[in-house]
Short mmCIF file of N, CA and C in Angstrom, two decimals:
data_model
loop_
_atom_site.label_atom_id
_atom_site.label_comp_id
_atom_site.label_asym_id
_atom_site.label_seq_id
_atom_site.Cartn_x
_atom_site.Cartn_y
_atom_site.Cartn_z
N MET A 1 -2.57 -24.27 4.45
CA MET A 1 -3.28 -24.97 3.36
C MET A 1 -2.33 -25.86 2.62
N TYR A 2 -1.14 -25.38 2.32
CA TYR A 2 -0.21 -26.18 1.51
C TYR A 2 0.37 -27.35 2.32
N LEU A 3 0.50 -27.21 3.62
CA LEU A 3 0.96 -28.32 4.45
C LEU A 3 0.02 -29.51 4.38
N VAL A 4 -1.27 -29.28 4.43
CA VAL A 4 -2.24 -30.35 4.29
C VAL A 4 -2.18 -30.94 2.89
N ALA A 5 -2.02 -30.14 1.89
CA ALA A 5 -1.94 -30.62 0.50
C ALA A 5 -0.70 -31.52 0.30
N ILE A 6 0.42 -31.08 0.87
CA ILE A 6 1.65 -31.87 0.75
C ILE A 6 1.49 -33.21 1.49
N ALA A 7 0.91 -33.19 2.68
CA ALA A 7 0.71 -34.44 3.44
C ALA A 7 -0.24 -35.35 2.66
N TRP A 8 -1.30 -34.83 2.13
CA TRP A 8 -2.25 -35.62 1.36
C TRP A 8 -1.60 -36.24 0.17
N ALA A 9 -0.79 -35.47 -0.55
CA ALA A 9 -0.08 -36.01 -1.73
C ALA A 9 0.93 -37.11 -1.32
N TYR A 10 1.59 -36.93 -0.17
CA TYR A 10 2.54 -37.94 0.32
C TYR A 10 1.80 -39.24 0.62
N VAL A 11 0.70 -39.16 1.32
CA VAL A 11 -0.07 -40.38 1.66
C VAL A 11 -0.57 -41.08 0.42
N ALA A 12 -1.09 -40.31 -0.54
CA ALA A 12 -1.62 -40.91 -1.77
C ALA A 12 -0.46 -41.57 -2.57
N LEU A 13 0.71 -40.94 -2.58
CA LEU A 13 1.86 -41.51 -3.25
C LEU A 13 2.30 -42.80 -2.59
N MET A 14 2.29 -42.85 -1.26
CA MET A 14 2.65 -44.06 -0.53
C MET A 14 1.64 -45.17 -0.77
N MET A 15 0.34 -44.81 -0.86
CA MET A 15 -0.69 -45.81 -1.17
C MET A 15 -0.47 -46.41 -2.56
N ALA A 16 -0.11 -45.54 -3.50
CA ALA A 16 0.11 -46.04 -4.89
C ALA A 16 1.38 -46.91 -4.93
N ALA A 17 2.43 -46.51 -4.18
CA ALA A 17 3.62 -47.36 -4.14
C ALA A 17 3.35 -48.70 -3.53
N ALA A 18 2.56 -48.75 -2.46
CA ALA A 18 2.20 -49.99 -1.84
C ALA A 18 1.40 -50.88 -2.78
N GLU A 19 0.53 -50.25 -3.55
CA GLU A 19 -0.26 -51.02 -4.51
C GLU A 19 0.65 -51.58 -5.61
N ALA A 20 1.57 -50.84 -6.10
CA ALA A 20 2.47 -51.28 -7.17
C ALA A 20 3.40 -52.35 -6.71
N LEU A 21 3.89 -52.25 -5.48
CA LEU A 21 4.90 -53.23 -4.99
C LEU A 21 4.28 -54.45 -4.32
N SER A 22 3.00 -54.43 -4.12
CA SER A 22 2.30 -55.59 -3.48
C SER A 22 2.30 -56.77 -4.49
N PRO A 23 2.38 -58.01 -3.99
CA PRO A 23 2.35 -59.16 -4.90
C PRO A 23 0.99 -59.26 -5.64
N GLN A 24 -0.08 -58.81 -5.04
CA GLN A 24 -1.38 -58.86 -5.69
C GLN A 24 -1.67 -57.57 -6.46
N GLY A 25 -0.84 -56.53 -6.34
CA GLY A 25 -1.10 -55.22 -6.93
C GLY A 25 -0.57 -55.16 -8.34
N THR A 26 -1.00 -54.13 -9.02
CA THR A 26 -0.56 -53.90 -10.42
C THR A 26 -0.17 -52.43 -10.57
N ILE A 27 0.53 -52.14 -11.64
CA ILE A 27 0.87 -50.75 -11.98
C ILE A 27 -0.37 -49.97 -12.31
N LEU A 28 -1.30 -50.58 -13.01
CA LEU A 28 -2.55 -49.92 -13.35
C LEU A 28 -3.35 -49.57 -12.08
N GLY A 29 -3.39 -50.49 -11.16
CA GLY A 29 -4.07 -50.21 -9.90
C GLY A 29 -3.38 -49.12 -9.13
N ALA A 30 -2.06 -49.02 -9.18
CA ALA A 30 -1.34 -47.95 -8.52
C ALA A 30 -1.66 -46.60 -9.20
N PHE A 31 -1.72 -46.59 -10.50
CA PHE A 31 -2.05 -45.37 -11.24
C PHE A 31 -3.47 -44.89 -10.88
N ILE A 32 -4.42 -45.80 -10.86
CA ILE A 32 -5.78 -45.46 -10.51
C ILE A 32 -5.87 -44.96 -9.10
N THR A 33 -5.17 -45.61 -8.17
CA THR A 33 -5.13 -45.17 -6.82
C THR A 33 -4.56 -43.77 -6.69
N LEU A 34 -3.50 -43.48 -7.40
CA LEU A 34 -2.88 -42.16 -7.34
C LEU A 34 -3.82 -41.11 -7.94
N MET A 35 -4.51 -41.44 -9.01
CA MET A 35 -5.46 -40.45 -9.60
C MET A 35 -6.64 -40.20 -8.71
N LEU A 36 -7.30 -41.30 -8.26
CA LEU A 36 -8.57 -41.15 -7.53
C LEU A 36 -8.40 -40.74 -6.10
N TYR A 37 -7.28 -41.08 -5.48
CA TYR A 37 -7.09 -40.69 -4.08
C TYR A 37 -6.17 -39.46 -3.94
N GLY A 38 -5.41 -39.14 -4.98
CA GLY A 38 -4.44 -38.11 -4.87
C GLY A 38 -4.64 -36.91 -5.74
N ILE A 39 -4.39 -37.05 -7.02
CA ILE A 39 -4.34 -35.89 -7.91
C ILE A 39 -5.70 -35.25 -8.12
N LEU A 40 -6.74 -36.02 -8.42
CA LEU A 40 -8.08 -35.39 -8.66
C LEU A 40 -8.64 -34.68 -7.43
N PRO A 41 -8.71 -35.35 -6.27
CA PRO A 41 -9.27 -34.60 -5.10
C PRO A 41 -8.38 -33.41 -4.67
N LEU A 42 -7.05 -33.60 -4.77
CA LEU A 42 -6.15 -32.54 -4.39
C LEU A 42 -6.26 -31.33 -5.31
N GLY A 43 -6.40 -31.59 -6.59
CA GLY A 43 -6.58 -30.49 -7.56
C GLY A 43 -7.89 -29.74 -7.28
N LEU A 44 -8.93 -30.48 -7.05
CA LEU A 44 -10.23 -29.85 -6.72
C LEU A 44 -10.16 -29.04 -5.46
N LEU A 45 -9.52 -29.59 -4.42
CA LEU A 45 -9.40 -28.84 -3.15
C LEU A 45 -8.59 -27.59 -3.31
N LEU A 46 -7.47 -27.67 -4.02
CA LEU A 46 -6.63 -26.46 -4.20
C LEU A 46 -7.35 -25.41 -5.04
N TYR A 47 -8.15 -25.84 -6.05
CA TYR A 47 -8.89 -24.93 -6.86
C TYR A 47 -9.93 -24.16 -6.05
N ILE A 48 -10.66 -24.95 -5.24
CA ILE A 48 -11.72 -24.33 -4.42
C ILE A 48 -11.13 -23.38 -3.38
N LEU A 49 -10.06 -23.83 -2.72
CA LEU A 49 -9.46 -22.99 -1.66
C LEU A 49 -8.72 -21.82 -2.24
N GLY A 50 -8.35 -21.83 -3.49
CA GLY A 50 -7.67 -20.73 -4.13
C GLY A 50 -8.57 -19.68 -4.74
N THR A 51 -9.89 -19.92 -4.72
CA THR A 51 -10.83 -19.01 -5.31
C THR A 51 -10.80 -17.59 -4.68
N PRO A 52 -10.78 -17.42 -3.37
CA PRO A 52 -10.72 -16.07 -2.81
C PRO A 52 -9.47 -15.29 -3.28
N GLY A 53 -8.36 -15.95 -3.35
CA GLY A 53 -7.14 -15.29 -3.82
C GLY A 53 -7.21 -14.84 -5.24
N ARG A 54 -7.79 -15.72 -6.13
CA ARG A 54 -7.94 -15.35 -7.53
C ARG A 54 -8.87 -14.14 -7.66
N ARG A 55 -9.95 -14.18 -6.91
CA ARG A 55 -10.96 -13.08 -6.98
C ARG A 55 -10.31 -11.78 -6.50
N ARG A 56 -9.52 -11.85 -5.43
CA ARG A 56 -8.86 -10.67 -4.88
C ARG A 56 -7.86 -10.08 -5.93
N ARG A 57 -7.09 -10.94 -6.57
CA ARG A 57 -6.12 -10.47 -7.59
C ARG A 57 -6.83 -9.90 -8.78
N ARG A 58 -7.96 -10.47 -9.23
CA ARG A 58 -8.69 -9.95 -10.34
C ARG A 58 -9.28 -8.56 -10.03
N ARG A 59 -9.85 -8.40 -8.83
CA ARG A 59 -10.39 -7.08 -8.47
C ARG A 59 -9.32 -6.05 -8.36
N ALA A 60 -8.14 -6.40 -7.83
CA ALA A 60 -7.04 -5.47 -7.70
C ALA A 60 -6.59 -5.05 -9.13
N ALA A 61 -6.50 -5.98 -10.08
CA ALA A 61 -6.13 -5.64 -11.46
C ALA A 61 -7.14 -4.75 -12.08
N GLU A 62 -8.43 -5.00 -11.86
CA GLU A 62 -9.47 -4.16 -12.43
C GLU A 62 -9.39 -2.71 -11.86
N LEU A 63 -9.19 -2.64 -10.57
CA LEU A 63 -9.07 -1.32 -9.92
C LEU A 63 -7.84 -0.57 -10.46
N ALA A 64 -6.77 -1.26 -10.67
CA ALA A 64 -5.55 -0.64 -11.18
C ALA A 64 -5.78 -0.15 -12.61
N ALA A 65 -6.51 -0.96 -13.40
CA ALA A 65 -6.77 -0.56 -14.75
C ALA A 65 -7.68 0.67 -14.81
N GLU A 66 -8.67 0.70 -13.92
CA GLU A 66 -9.58 1.86 -13.85
C GLU A 66 -8.79 3.10 -13.45
N ALA A 67 -7.95 3.00 -12.45
CA ALA A 67 -7.15 4.16 -11.99
C ALA A 67 -6.21 4.60 -13.04
N ASP A 68 -5.62 3.67 -13.79
CA ASP A 68 -4.70 4.01 -14.82
C ASP A 68 -5.37 4.71 -15.98
N ALA A 69 -6.58 4.30 -16.34
CA ALA A 69 -7.32 4.90 -17.44
C ALA A 69 -7.72 6.32 -17.13
N GLY A 70 -7.99 6.65 -15.91
CA GLY A 70 -8.40 7.99 -15.58
C GLY A 70 -7.27 8.98 -15.37
N SER A 71 -5.99 8.55 -15.34
CA SER A 71 -4.91 9.40 -15.02
C SER A 71 -4.28 10.09 -16.19
N HIS A 72 -4.66 9.69 -17.41
CA HIS A 72 -4.06 10.26 -18.62
C HIS A 72 -4.88 11.49 -19.05
N PRO A 73 -4.21 12.49 -19.62
CA PRO A 73 -4.96 13.66 -20.14
C PRO A 73 -5.76 13.26 -21.36
N PRO A 74 -6.80 14.00 -21.63
CA PRO A 74 -7.59 13.66 -22.82
C PRO A 74 -6.80 13.85 -24.11
N ALA A 75 -7.16 13.07 -25.07
CA ALA A 75 -6.44 13.14 -26.38
C ALA A 75 -6.79 14.42 -27.09
N GLY A 76 -5.89 15.04 -27.74
CA GLY A 76 -6.16 16.28 -28.44
C GLY A 76 -4.83 16.84 -28.95
N PRO A 77 -4.81 18.12 -29.28
CA PRO A 77 -3.56 18.71 -29.74
C PRO A 77 -2.48 18.58 -28.68
N ALA A 78 -1.25 18.50 -29.09
CA ALA A 78 -0.14 18.41 -28.15
C ALA A 78 -0.06 19.66 -27.33
N GLN A 79 0.15 19.50 -26.04
CA GLN A 79 0.20 20.65 -25.18
C GLN A 79 1.52 21.37 -25.31
N GLY A 80 1.48 22.68 -25.26
CA GLY A 80 2.68 23.48 -25.31
C GLY A 80 3.11 23.87 -26.73
N LEU A 81 2.40 23.34 -27.74
CA LEU A 81 2.70 23.65 -29.14
C LEU A 81 1.60 24.52 -29.68
N ALA A 82 1.98 25.56 -30.46
CA ALA A 82 1.05 26.42 -31.08
C ALA A 82 0.41 25.69 -32.27
N PRO A 83 -0.86 25.94 -32.52
CA PRO A 83 -1.50 25.28 -33.67
C PRO A 83 -0.87 25.79 -34.99
N GLU A 84 -0.92 25.03 -36.01
CA GLU A 84 -0.41 25.42 -37.28
C GLU A 84 -1.24 26.55 -37.91
N ARG A 85 -0.51 27.50 -38.52
CA ARG A 85 -1.21 28.59 -39.15
C ARG A 85 -1.42 28.25 -40.61
N GLU A 86 -2.55 28.61 -41.10
CA GLU A 86 -2.82 28.34 -42.55
C GLU A 86 -2.29 29.55 -43.34
N GLU A 87 -1.72 29.24 -44.49
CA GLU A 87 -1.22 30.24 -45.43
C GLU A 87 -2.41 30.72 -46.26
N ALA A 88 -2.55 32.02 -46.37
CA ALA A 88 -3.64 32.49 -47.19
C ALA A 88 -3.17 32.97 -48.56
#
């Protein structure tokens, strides 16, 4: 997945450089080319393709939190200590 993203970013960067260095091109045109052909679609693609991994990590964290919550003894008097005696 990352190899395709790197290649896509490289091609978009080269397109923007060609636009900026062309006699008819402008820096604004290069910026727009970089945004519309590179950063925006690449960000969307990586977000969509990263969804299963984010979901898997969230579920693992929830399961770990549930397992951790059930492993502690119930709150109450300290174990191993005798309760305080009242003076009469």
